[in-house]
mmCIF file of C-alpha atoms in Angstrom:
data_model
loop_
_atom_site.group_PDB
_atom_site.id
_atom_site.type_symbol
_atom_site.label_atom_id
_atom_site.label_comp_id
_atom_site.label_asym_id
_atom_site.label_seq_id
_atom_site.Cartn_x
_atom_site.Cartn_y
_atom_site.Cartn_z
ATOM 1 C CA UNK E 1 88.860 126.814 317.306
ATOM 2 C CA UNK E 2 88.296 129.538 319.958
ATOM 3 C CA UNK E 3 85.784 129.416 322.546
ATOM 4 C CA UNK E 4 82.794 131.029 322.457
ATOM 5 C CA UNK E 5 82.556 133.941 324.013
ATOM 6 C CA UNK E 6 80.708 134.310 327.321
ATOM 7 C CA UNK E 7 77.179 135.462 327.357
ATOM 8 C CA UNK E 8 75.845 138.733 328.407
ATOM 9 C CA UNK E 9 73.784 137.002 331.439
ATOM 10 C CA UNK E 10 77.257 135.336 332.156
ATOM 11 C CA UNK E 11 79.088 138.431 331.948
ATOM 12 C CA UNK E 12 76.265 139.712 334.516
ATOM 13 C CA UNK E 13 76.238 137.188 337.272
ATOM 14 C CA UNK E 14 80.196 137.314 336.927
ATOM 15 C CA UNK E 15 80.576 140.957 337.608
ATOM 16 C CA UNK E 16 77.968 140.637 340.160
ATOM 17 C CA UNK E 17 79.935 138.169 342.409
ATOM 18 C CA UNK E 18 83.341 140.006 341.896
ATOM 19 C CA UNK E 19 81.525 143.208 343.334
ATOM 20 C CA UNK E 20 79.485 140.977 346.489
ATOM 21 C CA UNK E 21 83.858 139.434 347.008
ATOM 22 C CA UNK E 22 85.886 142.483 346.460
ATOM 23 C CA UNK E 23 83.273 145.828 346.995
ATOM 24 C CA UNK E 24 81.351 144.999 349.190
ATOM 25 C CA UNK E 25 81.453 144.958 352.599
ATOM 26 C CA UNK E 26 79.179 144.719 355.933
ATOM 27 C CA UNK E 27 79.667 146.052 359.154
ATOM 28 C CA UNK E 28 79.297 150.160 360.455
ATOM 29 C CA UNK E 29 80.627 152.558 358.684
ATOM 30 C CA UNK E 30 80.133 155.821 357.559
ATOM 31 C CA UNK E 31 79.868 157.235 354.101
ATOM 32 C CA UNK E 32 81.099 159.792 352.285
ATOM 33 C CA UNK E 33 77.863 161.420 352.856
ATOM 34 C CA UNK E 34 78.119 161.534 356.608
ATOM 35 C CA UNK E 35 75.494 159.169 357.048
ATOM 36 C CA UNK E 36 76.284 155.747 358.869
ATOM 37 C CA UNK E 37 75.412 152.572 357.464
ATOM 38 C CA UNK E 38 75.617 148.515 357.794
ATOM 39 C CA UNK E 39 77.158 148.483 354.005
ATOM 40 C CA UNK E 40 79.677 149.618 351.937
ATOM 41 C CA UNK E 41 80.747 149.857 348.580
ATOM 42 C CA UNK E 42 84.012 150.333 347.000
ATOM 43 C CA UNK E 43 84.010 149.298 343.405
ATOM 44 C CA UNK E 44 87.714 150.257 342.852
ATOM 45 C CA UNK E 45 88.949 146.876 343.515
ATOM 46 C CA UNK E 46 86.703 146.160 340.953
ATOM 47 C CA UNK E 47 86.700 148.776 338.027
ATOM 48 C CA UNK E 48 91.059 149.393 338.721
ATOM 49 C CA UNK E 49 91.446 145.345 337.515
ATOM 50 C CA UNK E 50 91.913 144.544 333.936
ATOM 51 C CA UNK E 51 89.110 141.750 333.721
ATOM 52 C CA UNK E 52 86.828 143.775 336.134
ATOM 53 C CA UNK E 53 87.271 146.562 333.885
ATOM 54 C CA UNK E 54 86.829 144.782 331.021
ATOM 55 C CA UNK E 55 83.250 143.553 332.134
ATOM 56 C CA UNK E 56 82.090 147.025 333.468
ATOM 57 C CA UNK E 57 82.927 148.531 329.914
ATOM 58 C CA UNK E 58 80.836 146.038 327.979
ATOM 59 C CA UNK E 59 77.742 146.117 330.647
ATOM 60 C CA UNK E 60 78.111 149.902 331.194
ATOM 61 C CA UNK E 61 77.783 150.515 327.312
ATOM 62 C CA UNK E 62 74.936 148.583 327.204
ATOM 63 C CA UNK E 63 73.298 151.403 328.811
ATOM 64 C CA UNK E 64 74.360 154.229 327.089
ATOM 65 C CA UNK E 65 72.356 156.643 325.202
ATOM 66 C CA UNK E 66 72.501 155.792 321.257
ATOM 67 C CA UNK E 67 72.909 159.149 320.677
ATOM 68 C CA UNK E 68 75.558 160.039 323.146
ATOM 69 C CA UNK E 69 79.157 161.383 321.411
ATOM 70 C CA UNK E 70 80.496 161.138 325.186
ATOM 71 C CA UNK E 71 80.813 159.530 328.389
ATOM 72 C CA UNK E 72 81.530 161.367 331.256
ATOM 73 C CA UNK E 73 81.477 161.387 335.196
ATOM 74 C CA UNK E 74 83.177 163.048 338.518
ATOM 75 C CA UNK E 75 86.711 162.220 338.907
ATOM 76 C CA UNK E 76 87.755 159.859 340.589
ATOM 77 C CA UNK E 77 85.437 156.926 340.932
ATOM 78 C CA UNK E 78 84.336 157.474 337.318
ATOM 79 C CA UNK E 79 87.519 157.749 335.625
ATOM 80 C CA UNK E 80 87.980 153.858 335.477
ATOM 81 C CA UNK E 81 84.601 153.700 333.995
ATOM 82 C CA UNK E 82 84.382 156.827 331.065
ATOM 83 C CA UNK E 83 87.531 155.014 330.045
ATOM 84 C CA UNK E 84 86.362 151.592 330.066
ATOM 85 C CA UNK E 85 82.917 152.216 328.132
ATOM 86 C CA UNK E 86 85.142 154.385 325.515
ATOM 87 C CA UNK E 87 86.808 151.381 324.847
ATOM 88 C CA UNK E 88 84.228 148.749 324.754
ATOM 89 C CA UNK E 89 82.411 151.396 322.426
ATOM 90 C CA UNK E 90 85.694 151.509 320.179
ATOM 91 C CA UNK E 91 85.806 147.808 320.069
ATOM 92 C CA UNK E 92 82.592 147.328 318.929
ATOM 93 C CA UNK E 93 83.074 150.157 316.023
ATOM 94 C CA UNK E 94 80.978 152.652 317.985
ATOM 95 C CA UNK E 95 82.315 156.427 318.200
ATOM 96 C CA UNK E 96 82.279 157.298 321.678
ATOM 97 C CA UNK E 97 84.500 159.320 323.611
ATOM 98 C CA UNK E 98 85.406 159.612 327.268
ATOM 99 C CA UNK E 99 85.246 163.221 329.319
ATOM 100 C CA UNK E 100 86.431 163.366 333.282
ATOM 101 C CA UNK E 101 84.748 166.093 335.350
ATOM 102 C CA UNK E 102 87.054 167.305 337.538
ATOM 103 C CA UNK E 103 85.661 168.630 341.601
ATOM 104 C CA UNK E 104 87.290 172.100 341.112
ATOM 105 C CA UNK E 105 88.584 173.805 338.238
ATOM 106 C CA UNK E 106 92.132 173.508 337.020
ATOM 107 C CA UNK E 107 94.212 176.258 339.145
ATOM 108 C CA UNK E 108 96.576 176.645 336.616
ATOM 109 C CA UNK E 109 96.262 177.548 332.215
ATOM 110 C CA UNK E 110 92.888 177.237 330.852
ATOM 111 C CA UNK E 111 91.373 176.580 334.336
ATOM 112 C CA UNK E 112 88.640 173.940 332.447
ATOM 113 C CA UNK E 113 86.299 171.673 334.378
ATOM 114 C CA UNK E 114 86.645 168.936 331.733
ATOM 115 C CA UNK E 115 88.958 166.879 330.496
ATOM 116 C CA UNK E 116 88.945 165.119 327.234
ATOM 117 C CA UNK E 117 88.384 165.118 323.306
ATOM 118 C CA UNK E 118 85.156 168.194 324.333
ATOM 119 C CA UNK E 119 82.009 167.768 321.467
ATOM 120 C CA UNK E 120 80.205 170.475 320.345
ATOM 121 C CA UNK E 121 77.772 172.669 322.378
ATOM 122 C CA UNK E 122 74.032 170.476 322.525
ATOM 123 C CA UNK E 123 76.151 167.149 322.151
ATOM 124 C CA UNK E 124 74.489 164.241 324.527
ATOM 125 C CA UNK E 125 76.511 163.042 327.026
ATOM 126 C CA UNK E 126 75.411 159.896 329.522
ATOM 127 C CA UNK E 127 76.772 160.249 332.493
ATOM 128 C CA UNK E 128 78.912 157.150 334.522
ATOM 129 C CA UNK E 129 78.878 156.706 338.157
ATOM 130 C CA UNK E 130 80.440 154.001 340.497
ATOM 131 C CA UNK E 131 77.976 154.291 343.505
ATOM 132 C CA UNK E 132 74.962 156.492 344.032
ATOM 133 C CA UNK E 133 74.050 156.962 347.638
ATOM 134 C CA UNK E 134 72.375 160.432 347.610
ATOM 135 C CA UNK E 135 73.051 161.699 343.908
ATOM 136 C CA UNK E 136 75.492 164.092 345.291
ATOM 137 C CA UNK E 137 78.760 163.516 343.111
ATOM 138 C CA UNK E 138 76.245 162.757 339.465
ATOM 139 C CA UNK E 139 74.418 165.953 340.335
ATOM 140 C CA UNK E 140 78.017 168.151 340.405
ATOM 141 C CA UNK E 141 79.250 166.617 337.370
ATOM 142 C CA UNK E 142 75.538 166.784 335.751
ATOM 143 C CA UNK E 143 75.468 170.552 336.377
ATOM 144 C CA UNK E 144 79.367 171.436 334.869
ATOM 145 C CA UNK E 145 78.360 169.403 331.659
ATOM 146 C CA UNK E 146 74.840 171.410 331.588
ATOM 147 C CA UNK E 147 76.582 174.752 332.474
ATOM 148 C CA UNK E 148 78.934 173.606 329.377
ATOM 149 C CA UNK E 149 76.182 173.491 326.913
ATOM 150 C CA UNK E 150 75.548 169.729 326.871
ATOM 151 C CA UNK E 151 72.546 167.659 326.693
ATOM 152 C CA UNK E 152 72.403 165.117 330.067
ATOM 153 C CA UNK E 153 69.698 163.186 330.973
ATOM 154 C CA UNK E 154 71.113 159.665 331.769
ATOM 155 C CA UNK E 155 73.125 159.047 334.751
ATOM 156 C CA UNK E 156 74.297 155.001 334.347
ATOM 157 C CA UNK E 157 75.651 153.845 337.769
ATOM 158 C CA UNK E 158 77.006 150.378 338.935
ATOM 159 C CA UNK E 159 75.562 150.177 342.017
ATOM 160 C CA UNK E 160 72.288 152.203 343.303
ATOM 161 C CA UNK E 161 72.560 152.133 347.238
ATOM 162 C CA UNK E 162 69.044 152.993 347.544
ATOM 163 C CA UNK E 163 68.978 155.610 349.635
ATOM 164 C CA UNK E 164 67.717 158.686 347.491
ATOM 165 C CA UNK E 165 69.859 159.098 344.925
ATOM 166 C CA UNK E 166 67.428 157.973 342.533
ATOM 167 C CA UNK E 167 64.654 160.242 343.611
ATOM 168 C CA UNK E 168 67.230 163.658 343.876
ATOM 169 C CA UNK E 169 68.379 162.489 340.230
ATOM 170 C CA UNK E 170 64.428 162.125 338.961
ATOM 171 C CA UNK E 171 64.347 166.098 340.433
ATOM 172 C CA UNK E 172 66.819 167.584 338.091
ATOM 173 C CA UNK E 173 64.993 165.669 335.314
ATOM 174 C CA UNK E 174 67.988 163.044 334.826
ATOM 175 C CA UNK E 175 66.961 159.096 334.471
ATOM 176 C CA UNK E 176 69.119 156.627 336.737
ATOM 177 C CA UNK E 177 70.331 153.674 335.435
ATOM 178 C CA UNK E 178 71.528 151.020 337.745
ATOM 179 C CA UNK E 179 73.532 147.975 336.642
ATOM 180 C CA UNK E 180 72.391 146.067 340.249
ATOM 181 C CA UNK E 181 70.924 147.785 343.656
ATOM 182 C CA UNK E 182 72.448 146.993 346.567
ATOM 183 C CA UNK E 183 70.358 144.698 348.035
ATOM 184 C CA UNK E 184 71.267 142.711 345.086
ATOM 185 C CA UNK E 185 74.901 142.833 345.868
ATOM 186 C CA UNK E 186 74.438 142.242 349.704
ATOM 187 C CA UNK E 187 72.473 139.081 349.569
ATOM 188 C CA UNK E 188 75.257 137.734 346.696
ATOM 189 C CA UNK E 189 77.557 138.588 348.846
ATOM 190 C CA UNK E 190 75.359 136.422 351.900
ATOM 191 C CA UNK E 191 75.067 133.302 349.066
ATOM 192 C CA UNK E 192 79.050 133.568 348.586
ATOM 193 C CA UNK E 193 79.858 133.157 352.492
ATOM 194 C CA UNK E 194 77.698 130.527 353.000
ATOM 195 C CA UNK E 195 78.941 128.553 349.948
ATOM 196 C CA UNK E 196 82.736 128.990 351.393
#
């Protein structure tokens, strides 16, 4: 008999202490943004692993339109992830398909933005982010889906550094959904280092 498999609330607090031990990280730094901060973020260690990948499909999905036909997001932090969610959305008989936005048109034959199985024009589309810090990166990929003909109003992000993002998002009319916020994911990562 095979075991049961692990709740959602399992699944949760699991994901959440692989990204407080592998993405996160305090100290100074400074961000993509230009901006210098005590934290940072890095989910790739996370979302390029098979079983990390495997829980941020299933807890990403969650969180996905019901009427979306795609996933999509900026290359390359969200290319894991579309992928990932396309899957978990196969698995669990769900149509759902998986779109990369790239940062500059293709130089070279059709010169598209997007790449991927494209929907029809008016087709919803949710959009999947690693970290939000000021809403820069959802906000470029929001606008080539919108210029496209698409329907976005959900951006779905892993971690929400809370500085912004969520409030330059709410401006261009677009709903952020974060899995955890980093505070969340700073003080697991304080509960992990004093339990070592």
């Amino acid at each position: 008999m095979s075991p049961l498999p692990p709740s959602a609330e399992a699944c949760r607090n699991e994901l959440l202490n692989r990204l407080a031990r592998e993405a996160y990280r305090h100290g100074d730094f400074t961000l993509a943004s230009g901006r210098q901060s005590n934290h940072y973020v890095n989910c790739k260690p996370v979302s390029l692993s098979g079983s990390g990948l495997a829980l941020l499909g299933l807890a990403l999905l969650k969180y996905v339109e019901p009427d979306a036909v795609c996933v999509a997001g900026l290359t390359l932090g969200a290319d894991p992830l579309v992928s990932a969610v396309a899957m978990a959305a196969a698995q669990a008989e769900r149509t759902l398909n998986a779109l990369i936005v790239r940062k500059q048109a293709k130089g070279h034959g059709t010169a598209a933005w997007l790449e991927g199985p494209l929907p029809p024009s008016g087709a919803r589309i949710t959009v999947l982010e690693d970290v939000v810090t000021t809403g820069g990166s959802s906000l470029k990929a929001v606008q080539q889906l919108r210029e496209t003909g698409y329907l976005v109003t959900r951006v779905v992000t892993i971690v929400d550094r809370q500085e912004g993002g969520e409030e330059a998002l709410n401006a261009a009319e677009l709903e952020l959904v974060s899995l955890y916020q980093l505070n969340q994911v700073a003080e697991r990562a304080r509960q992990l280092e004093t339990e070592t």
